[in-house]
CSV table of C-alpha atoms in Angstrom, one decimal:
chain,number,residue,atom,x,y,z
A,25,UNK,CA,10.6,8.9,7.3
A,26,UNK,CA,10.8,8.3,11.0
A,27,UNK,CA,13.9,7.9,13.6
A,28,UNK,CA,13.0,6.6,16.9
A,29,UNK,CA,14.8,4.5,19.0
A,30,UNK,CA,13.6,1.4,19.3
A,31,UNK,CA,10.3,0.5,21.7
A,32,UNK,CA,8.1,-1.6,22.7
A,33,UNK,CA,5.7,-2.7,19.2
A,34,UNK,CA,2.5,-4.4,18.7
A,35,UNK,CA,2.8,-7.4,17.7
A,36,UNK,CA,-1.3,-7.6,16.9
A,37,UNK,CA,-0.7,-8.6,13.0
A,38,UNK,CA,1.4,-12.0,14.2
A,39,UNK,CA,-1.8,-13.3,16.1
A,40,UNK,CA,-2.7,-16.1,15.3
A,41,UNK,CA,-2.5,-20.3,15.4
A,42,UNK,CA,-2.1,-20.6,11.7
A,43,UNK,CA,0.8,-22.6,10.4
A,44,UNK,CA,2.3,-20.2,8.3
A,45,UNK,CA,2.1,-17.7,11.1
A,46,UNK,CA,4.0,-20.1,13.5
A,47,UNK,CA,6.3,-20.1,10.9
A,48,UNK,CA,7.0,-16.5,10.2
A,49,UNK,CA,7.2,-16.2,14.4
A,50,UNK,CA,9.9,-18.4,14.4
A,51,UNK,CA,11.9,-17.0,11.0
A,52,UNK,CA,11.5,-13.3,12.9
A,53,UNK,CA,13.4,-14.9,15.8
A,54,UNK,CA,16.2,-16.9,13.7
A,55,UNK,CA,16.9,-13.8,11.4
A,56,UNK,CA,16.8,-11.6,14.8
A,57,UNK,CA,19.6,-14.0,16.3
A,58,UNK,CA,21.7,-14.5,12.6
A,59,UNK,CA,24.7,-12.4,11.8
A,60,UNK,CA,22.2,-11.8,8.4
A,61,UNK,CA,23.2,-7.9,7.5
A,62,UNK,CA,20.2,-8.0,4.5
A,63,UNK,CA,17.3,-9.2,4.8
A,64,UNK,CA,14.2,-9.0,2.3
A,65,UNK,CA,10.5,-9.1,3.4
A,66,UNK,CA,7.9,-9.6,0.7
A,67,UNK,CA,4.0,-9.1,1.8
A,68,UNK,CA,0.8,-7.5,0.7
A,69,UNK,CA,-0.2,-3.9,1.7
A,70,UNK,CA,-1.0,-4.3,5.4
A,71,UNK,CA,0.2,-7.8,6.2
A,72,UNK,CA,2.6,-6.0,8.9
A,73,UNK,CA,5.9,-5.6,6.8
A,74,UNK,CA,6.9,-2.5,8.9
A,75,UNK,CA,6.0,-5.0,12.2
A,76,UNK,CA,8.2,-7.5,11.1
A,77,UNK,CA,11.5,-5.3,10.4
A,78,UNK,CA,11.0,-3.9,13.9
A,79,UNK,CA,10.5,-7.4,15.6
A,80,UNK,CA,13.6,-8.5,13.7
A,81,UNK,CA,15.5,-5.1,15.3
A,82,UNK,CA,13.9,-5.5,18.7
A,83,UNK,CA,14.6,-9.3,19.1
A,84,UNK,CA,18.6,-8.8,18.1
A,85,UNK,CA,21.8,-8.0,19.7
A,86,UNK,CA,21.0,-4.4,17.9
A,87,UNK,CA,18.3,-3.9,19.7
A,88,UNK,CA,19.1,-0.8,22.2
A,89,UNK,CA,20.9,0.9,19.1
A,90,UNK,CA,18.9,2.8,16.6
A,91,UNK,CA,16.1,1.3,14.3
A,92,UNK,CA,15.3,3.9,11.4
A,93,UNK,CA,12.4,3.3,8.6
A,94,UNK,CA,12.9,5.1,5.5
A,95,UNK,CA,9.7,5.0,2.9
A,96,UNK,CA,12.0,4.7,-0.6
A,97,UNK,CA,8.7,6.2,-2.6
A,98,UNK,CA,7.7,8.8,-0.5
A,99,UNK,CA,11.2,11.1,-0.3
A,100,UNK,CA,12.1,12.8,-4.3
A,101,UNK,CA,15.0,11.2,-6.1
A,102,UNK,CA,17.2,14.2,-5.8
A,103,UNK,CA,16.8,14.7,-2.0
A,104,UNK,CA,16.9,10.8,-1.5
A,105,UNK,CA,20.6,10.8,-1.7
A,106,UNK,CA,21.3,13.4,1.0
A,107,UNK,CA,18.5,11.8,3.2
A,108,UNK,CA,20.2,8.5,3.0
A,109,UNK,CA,23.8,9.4,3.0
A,110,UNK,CA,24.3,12.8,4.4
A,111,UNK,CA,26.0,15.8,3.0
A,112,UNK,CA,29.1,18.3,4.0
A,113,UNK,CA,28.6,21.7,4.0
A,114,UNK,CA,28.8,23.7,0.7
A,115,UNK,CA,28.2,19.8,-1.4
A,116,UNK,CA,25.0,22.1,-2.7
A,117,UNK,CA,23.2,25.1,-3.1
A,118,UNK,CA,21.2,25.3,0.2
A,119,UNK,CA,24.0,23.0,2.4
A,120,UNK,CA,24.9,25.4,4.9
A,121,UNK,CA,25.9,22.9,7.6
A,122,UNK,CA,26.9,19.0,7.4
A,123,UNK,CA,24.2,16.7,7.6
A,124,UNK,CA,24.5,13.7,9.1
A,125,UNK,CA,22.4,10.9,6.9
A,126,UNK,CA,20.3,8.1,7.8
A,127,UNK,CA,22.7,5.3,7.3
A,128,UNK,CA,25.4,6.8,9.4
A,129,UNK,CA,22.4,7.6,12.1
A,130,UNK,CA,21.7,3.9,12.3
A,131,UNK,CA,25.4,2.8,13.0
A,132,UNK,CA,25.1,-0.3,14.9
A,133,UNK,CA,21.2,-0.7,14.7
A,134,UNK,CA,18.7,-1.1,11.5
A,135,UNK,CA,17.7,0.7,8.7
A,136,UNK,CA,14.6,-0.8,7.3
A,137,UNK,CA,14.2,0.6,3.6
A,138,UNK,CA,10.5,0.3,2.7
A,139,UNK,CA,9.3,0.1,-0.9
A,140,UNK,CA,12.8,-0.6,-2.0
A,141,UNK,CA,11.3,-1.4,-5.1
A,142,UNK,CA,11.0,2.5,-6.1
A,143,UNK,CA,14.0,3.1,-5.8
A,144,UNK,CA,15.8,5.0,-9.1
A,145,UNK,CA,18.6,3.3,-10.8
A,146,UNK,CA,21.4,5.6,-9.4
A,147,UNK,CA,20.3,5.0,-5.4
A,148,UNK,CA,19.9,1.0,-6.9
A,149,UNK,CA,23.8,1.1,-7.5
A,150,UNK,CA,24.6,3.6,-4.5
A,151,UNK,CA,23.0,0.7,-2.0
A,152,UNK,CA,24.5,-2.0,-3.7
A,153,UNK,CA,27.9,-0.6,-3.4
A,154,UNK,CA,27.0,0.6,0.7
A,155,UNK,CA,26.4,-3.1,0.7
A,156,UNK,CA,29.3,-4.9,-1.0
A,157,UNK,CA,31.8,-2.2,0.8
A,158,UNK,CA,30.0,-1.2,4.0
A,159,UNK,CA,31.5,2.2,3.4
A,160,UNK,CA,29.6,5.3,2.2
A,161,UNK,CA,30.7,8.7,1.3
A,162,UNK,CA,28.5,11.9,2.4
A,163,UNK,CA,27.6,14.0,-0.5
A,164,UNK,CA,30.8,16.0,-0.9
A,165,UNK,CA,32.5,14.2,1.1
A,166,UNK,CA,35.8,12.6,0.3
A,167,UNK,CA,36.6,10.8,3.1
A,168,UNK,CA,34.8,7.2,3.5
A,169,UNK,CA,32.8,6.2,6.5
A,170,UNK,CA,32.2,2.9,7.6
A,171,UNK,CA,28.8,1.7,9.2
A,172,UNK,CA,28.0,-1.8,11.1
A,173,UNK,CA,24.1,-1.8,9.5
A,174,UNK,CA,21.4,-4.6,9.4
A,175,UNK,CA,19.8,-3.6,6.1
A,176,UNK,CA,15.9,-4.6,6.2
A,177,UNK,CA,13.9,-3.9,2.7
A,178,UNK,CA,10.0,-4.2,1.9
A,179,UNK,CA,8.2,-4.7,-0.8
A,180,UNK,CA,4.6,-5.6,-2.1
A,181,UNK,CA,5.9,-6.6,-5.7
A,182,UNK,CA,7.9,-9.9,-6.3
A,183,UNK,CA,11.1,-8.7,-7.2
A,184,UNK,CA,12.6,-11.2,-9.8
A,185,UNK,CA,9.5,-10.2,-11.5
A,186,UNK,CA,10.6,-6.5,-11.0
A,187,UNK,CA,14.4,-7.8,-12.4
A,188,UNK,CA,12.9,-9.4,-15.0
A,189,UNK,CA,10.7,-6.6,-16.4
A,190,UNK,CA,14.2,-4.3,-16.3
A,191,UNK,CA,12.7,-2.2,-13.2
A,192,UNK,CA,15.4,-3.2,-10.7
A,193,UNK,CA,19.2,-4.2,-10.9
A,194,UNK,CA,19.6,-8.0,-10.6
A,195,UNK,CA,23.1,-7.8,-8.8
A,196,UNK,CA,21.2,-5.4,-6.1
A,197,UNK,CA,18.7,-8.2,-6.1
A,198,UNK,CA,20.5,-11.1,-5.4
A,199,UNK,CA,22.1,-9.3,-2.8
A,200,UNK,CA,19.3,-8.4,-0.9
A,201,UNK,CA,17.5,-11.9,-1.5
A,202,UNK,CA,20.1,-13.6,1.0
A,203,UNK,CA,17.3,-13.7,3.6
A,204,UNK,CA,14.2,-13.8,2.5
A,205,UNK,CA,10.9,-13.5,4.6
A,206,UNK,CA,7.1,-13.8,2.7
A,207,UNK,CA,4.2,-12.7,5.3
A,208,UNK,CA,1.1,-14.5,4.4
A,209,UNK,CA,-2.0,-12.7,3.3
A,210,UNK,CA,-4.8,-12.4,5.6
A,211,UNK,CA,-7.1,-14.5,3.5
A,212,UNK,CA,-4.8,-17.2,3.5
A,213,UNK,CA,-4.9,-17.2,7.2
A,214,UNK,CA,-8.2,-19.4,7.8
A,215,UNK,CA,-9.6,-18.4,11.3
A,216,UNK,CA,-7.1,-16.1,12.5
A,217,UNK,CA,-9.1,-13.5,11.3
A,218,UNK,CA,-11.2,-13.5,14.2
A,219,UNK,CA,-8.4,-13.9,16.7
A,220,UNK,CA,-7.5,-10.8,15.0
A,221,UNK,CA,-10.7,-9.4,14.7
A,222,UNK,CA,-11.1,-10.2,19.1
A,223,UNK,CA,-7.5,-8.5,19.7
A,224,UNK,CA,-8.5,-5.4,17.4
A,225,UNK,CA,-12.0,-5.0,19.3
A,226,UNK,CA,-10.7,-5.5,23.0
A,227,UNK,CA,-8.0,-2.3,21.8
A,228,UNK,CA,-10.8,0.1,20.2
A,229,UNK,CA,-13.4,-0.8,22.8
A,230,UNK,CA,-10.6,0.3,25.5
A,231,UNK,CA,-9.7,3.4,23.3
A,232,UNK,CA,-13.0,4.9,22.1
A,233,UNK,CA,-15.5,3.5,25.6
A,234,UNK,CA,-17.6,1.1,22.7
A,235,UNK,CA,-18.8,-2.0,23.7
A,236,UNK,CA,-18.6,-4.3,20.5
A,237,UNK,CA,-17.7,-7.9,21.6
A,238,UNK,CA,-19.8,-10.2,19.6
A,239,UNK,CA,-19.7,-10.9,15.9
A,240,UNK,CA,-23.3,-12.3,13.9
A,241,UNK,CA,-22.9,-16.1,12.6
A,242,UNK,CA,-23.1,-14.2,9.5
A,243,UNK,CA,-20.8,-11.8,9.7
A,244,UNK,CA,-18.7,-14.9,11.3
A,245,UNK,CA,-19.1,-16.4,7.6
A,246,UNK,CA,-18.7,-12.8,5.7
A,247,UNK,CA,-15.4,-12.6,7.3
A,248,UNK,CA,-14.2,-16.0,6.5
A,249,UNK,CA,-15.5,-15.7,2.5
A,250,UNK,CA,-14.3,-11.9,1.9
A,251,UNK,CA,-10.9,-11.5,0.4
A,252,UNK,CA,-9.0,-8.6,2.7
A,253,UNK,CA,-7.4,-7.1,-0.1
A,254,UNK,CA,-5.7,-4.6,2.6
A,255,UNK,CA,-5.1,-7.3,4.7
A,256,UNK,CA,-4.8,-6.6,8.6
A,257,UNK,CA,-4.6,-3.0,8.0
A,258,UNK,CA,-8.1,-3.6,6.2
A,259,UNK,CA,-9.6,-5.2,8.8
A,260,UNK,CA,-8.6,-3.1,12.0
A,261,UNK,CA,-9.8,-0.5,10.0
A,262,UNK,CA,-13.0,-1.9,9.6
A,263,UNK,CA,-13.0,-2.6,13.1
A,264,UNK,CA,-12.4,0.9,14.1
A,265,UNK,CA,-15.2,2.4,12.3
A,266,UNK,CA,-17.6,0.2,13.4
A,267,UNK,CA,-16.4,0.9,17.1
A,268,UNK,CA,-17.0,4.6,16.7
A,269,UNK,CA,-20.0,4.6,14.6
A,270,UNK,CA,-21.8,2.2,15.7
A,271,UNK,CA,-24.5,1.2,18.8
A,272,UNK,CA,-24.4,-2.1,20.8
A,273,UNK,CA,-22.6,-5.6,21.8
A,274,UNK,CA,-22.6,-7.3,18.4
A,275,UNK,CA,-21.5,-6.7,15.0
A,276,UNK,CA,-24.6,-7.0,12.2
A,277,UNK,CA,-24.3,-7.0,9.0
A,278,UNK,CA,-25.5,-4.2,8.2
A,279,UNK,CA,-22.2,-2.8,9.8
A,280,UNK,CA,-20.5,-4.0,6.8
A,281,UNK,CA,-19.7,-1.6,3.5
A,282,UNK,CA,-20.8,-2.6,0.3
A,283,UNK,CA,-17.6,-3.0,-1.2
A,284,UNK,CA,-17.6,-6.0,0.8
A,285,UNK,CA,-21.0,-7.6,0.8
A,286,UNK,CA,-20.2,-7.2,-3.3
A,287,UNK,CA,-17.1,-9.4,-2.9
A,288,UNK,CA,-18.7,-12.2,-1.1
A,289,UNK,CA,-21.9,-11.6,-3.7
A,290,UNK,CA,-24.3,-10.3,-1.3
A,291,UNK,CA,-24.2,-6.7,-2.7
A,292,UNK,CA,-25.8,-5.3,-6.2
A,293,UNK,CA,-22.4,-4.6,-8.3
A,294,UNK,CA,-22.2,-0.7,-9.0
A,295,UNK,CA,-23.5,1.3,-12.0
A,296,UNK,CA,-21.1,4.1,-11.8
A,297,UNK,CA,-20.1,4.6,-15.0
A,298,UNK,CA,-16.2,3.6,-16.0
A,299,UNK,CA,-16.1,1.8,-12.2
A,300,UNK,CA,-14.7,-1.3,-12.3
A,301,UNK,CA,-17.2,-4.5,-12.7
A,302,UNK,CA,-17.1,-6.4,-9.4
A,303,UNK,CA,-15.4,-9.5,-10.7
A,304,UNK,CA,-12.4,-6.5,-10.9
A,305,UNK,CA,-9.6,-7.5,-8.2
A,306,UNK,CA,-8.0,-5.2,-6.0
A,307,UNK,CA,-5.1,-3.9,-7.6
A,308,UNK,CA,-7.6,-3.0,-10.8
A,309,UNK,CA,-9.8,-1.3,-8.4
A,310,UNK,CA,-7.0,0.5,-6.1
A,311,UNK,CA,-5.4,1.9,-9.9
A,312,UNK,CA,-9.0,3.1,-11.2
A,313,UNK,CA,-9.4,4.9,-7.9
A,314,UNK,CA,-6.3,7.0,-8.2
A,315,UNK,CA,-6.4,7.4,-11.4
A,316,UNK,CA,-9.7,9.4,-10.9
A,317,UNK,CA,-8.4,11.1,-8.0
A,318,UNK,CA,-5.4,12.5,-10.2
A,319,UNK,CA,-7.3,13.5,-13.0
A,320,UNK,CA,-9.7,15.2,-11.1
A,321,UNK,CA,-6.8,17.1,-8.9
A,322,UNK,CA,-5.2,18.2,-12.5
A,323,UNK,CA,-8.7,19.0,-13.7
A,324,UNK,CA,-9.2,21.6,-10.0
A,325,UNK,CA,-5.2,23.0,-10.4
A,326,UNK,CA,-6.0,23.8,-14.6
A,327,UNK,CA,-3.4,21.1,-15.7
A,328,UNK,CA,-0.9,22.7,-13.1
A,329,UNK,CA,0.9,19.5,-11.7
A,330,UNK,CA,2.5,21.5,-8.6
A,331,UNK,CA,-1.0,22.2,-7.4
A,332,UNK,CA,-2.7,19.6,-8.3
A,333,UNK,CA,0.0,17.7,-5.9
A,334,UNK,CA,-0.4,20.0,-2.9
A,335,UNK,CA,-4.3,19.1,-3.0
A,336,UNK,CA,-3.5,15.7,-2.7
A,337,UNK,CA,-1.0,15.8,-0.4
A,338,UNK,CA,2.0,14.2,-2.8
A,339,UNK,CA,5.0,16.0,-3.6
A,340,UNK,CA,5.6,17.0,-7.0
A,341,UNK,CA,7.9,14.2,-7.7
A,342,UNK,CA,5.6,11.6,-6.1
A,343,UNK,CA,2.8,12.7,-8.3
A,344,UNK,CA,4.5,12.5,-11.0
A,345,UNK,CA,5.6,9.2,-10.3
A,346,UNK,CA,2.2,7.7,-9.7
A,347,UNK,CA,1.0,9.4,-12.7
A,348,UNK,CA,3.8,7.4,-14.9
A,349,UNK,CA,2.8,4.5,-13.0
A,350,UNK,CA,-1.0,4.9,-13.6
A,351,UNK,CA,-1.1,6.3,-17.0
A,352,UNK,CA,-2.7,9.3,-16.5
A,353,UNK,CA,-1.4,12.2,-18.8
A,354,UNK,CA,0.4,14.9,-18.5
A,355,UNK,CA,-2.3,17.4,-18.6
A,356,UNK,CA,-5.0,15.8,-17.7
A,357,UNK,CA,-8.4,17.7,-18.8
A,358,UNK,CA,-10.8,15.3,-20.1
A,359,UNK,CA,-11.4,11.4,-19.4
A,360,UNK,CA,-9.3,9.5,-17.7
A,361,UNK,CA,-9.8,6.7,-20.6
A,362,UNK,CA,-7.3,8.9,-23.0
């Protein structure tokens, strides 16, 4: 969760001369200029969904009010609520003072709701109603408060898919779907990558005093073939690395990780046993991943969950949410194949 007012933003993952990135440019500044109070933005992990919610903000009469970002999966259900909407003093054990919530902090600006998708079924029908009524209550509150709020959510998952499957309300839905903006993928956005890839370099080699300006024909054809399953976040990270790591004017192939000389089939696929095969996409790949790092944090902590998430960093509640998600049992001790 971060509050800031809003400032000036890289606009690094909208380079480009691809048509679809024209495109989205021009959406961001039609949205920006609409009287739209929802908006939904669908993209990949690091396509830039954050960077478009601010552009929207910055580019808008709204702009010198308030533009908050709230992460939906990373705040517990039960403090979600307070977070969001505030509480009076006394509402709960631990309330000693009012709080002023997020929502009412953003009056006249944007609140950009990130993985609105994981978002439970009670804060699905608490938005919804914020959204029909533009009124809120605080939590123990009984007088209502109204806002003037440009509603921005984010997801990675198709929602009507998410409606379908019983995971989110279709009424909320449709009422978030009245704008809706898709970011492409990176792979999907021919050449741009090294427009990108140029951008990204001039940055680092300003930041970290390296001198990488150059890119091998074929790193120049690895780039173009490999898929960027993390998408602009993927490849300035990539970038980065190289930048600090690495000697010289010109990126080699030998640069590269093997996770991605394997997806353009210039790699030997991995033995490790129970990894997934490299014909295995991302998403397989991503959930194996975790699902190891779980286990193996339940195995350290002796089953004990609240542990098991301070080694990795989670709250309890987050933990036990990816571990729903993932599969992974309750008291994980053996193989992750249970």
């Amino acid at each position: 969760m971060r509050l800031a007012m809003a400032a000036p933003h890289t606009t690094a993952a909208l380079i480009g001369e691809h048509p679809s990135i024209v495109a989205l440019r021009e959406l961001i500044a039609r949205v920006a200029r609409s009287k739209a109070q929802t908006v939904l933005i669908y993209g990949e992990t690091g396509t830039g969904k954050g960077l478009v919610a601010r552009l929207i903000h910055q580019q808008s009469v709204r702009a010198a009010a308030e533009f908050i970002d709230i992460n939906c999966a990373a705040i517990p259900a039960e403090l979600l609520e307070s977070e969001l909407f505030g509480h009076e003093r006394g509402a709960f054990t631990g309330a000693v003072g009012a709080k002023t919530g997020l929502i009412e902090a953003a009056n006249g600006g944007t609140l950009f709701l990130d993985e609105v998708r994981e978002l439970d079924p009670v804060m699905q029908a608490k938005i919804l109603t914020l959204l029909d009524n533009r009124r809120f209550r605080r939590v123990g509150a009984v007088k209502p408060i109204h806002v003037d709020v440009r509603f921005i959510a984010a997801t990675n998952k198709i929602l009507l898919g998410e409606v379908k499957a019983g995971h989110f309300r279709d009424d909320l839905y449709y009422r978030l779907q009245v704008i809706a903006i898709n970011i492409p993928p990176l792979r999907e956005r021919g050449d741009d990558v090294f427009l990108l890839a140029e951008h990204a370099l001039a940055g680092f080699n300003a930041q970290h005093g390296s001198r990488m300006r150059h890119f091998a024909p074929e790193v120049q054809d690895i780039f173009r073939r490999y898929t960027w399953p993390g998408n602009v976040r993927e490849l300035e990270n990539l970038l980065e690395r190289i930048c600090l790591l690495e000697d010289g004017e010109r990126i080699e192939v030998a640069h590269l990780p093997q996770r991605i000389l394997r997806d353009v089939g210039l790699a030997p696929a991995s033995t490790t046993p129970g990894a997934p095969s490299t014909d295995a996409d991302y998403h397989q790949a991503t959930a194996h991943f975790q699902r190891e790092l779980i286990a193996r944090a339940l195995r350290a902590a002796g089953g004990q969950q609240g542990e098991a998430a301070q080694r990795l960093g989670l709250s309890r509640h987050a933990l036990r949410h990816q571990m729903g998600k993932l599969g992974v049992q309750e008291a994980e001790g053996g193989s992750l194949d249970a």
